[in-house]
mmCIF file of C-alpha atoms in Angstrom:
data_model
loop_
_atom_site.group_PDB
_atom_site.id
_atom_site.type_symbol
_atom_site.label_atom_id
_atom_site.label_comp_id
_atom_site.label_asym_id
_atom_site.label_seq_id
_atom_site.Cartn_x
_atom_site.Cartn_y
_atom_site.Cartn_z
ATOM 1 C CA UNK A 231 -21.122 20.440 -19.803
ATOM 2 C CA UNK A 232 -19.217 23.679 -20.003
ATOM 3 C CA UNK A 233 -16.649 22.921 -17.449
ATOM 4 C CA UNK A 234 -16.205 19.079 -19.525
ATOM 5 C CA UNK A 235 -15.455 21.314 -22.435
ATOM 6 C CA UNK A 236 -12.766 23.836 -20.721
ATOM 7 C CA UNK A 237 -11.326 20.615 -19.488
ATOM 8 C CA UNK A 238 -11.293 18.728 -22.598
ATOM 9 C CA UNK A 239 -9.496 22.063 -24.341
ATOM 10 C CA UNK A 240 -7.229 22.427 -21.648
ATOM 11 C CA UNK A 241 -6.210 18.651 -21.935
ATOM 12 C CA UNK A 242 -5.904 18.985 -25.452
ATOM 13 C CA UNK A 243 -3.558 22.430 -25.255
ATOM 14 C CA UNK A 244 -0.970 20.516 -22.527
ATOM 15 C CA UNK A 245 -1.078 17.260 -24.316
ATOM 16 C CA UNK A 246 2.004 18.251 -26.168
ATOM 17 C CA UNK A 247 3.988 20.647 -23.243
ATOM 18 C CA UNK A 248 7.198 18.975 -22.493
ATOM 19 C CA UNK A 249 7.165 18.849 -18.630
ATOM 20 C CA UNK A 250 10.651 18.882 -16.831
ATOM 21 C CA UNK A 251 10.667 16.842 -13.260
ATOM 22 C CA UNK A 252 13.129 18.707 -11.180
ATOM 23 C CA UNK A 253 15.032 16.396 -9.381
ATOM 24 C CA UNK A 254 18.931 16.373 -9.218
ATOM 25 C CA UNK A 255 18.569 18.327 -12.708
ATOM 26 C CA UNK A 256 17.907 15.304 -15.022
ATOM 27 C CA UNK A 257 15.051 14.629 -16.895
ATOM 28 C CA UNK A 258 13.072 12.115 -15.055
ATOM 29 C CA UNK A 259 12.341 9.233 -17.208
ATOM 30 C CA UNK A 260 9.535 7.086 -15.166
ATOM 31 C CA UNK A 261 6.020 8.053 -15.786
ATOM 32 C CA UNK A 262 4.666 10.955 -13.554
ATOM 33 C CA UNK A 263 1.779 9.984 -11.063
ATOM 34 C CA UNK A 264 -0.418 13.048 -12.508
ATOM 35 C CA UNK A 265 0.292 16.478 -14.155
ATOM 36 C CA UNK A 266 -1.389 19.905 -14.096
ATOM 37 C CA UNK A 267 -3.158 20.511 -17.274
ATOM 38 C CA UNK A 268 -4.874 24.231 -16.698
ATOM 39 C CA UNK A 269 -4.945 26.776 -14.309
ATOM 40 C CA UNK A 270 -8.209 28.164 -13.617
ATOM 41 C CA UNK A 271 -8.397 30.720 -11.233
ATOM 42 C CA UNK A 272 -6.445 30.320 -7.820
ATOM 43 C CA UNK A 273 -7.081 26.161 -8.490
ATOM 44 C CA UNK A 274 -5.043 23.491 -10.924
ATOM 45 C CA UNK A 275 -6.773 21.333 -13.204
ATOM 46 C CA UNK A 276 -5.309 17.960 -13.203
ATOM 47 C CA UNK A 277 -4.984 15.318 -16.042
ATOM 48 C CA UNK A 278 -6.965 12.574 -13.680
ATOM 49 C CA UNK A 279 -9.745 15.312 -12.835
ATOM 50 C CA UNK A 280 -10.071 15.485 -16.758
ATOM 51 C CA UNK A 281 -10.292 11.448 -17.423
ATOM 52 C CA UNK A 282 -12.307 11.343 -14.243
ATOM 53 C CA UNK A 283 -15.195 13.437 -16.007
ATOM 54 C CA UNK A 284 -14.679 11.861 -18.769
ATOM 55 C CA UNK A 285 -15.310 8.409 -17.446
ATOM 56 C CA UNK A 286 -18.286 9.965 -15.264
ATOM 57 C CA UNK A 287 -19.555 11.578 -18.789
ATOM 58 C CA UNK A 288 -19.129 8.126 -20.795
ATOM 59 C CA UNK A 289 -20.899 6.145 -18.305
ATOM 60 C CA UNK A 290 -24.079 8.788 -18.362
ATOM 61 C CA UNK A 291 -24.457 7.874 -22.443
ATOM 62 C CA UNK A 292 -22.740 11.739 -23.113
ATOM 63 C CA UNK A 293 -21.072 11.053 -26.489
ATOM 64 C CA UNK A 294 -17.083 12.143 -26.003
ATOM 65 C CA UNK A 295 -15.376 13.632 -29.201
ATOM 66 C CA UNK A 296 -12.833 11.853 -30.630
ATOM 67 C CA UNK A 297 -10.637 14.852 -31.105
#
């Protein structure tokens, strides 16, 4: 439950970082496949890691918070 939480704050904290695709210098403009949301330790954190538990959480009857 305590690594949903620092997951769930972590999403919440990079759900508003601009991220800049570097390629050729523009601003890529399709969808990116998955992003890094934390850093925890030597090891990334990313965004489908985060839905994944939450989907595992949802299905177990764990109420998510809305916020």
């Amino acid at each position: 439950m305590r690594v949903l939480a620092l997951q769930l704050l972590a999403l919440g904290l990079a759900a508003g970082a601009a991220r800049r695709v570097a390629g050729q210098g523009e601003l890529a403009s399709a969808r990116p496949v998955d992003r890094i949301v934390a850093i925890v330790g030597p090891k990334p954190i990313l965004a489908s890691q985060v839905e994944e538990q939450l989907v595992l959480a949802q299905a177990q009857g764990m109420k998510i918070p809305t916020d």
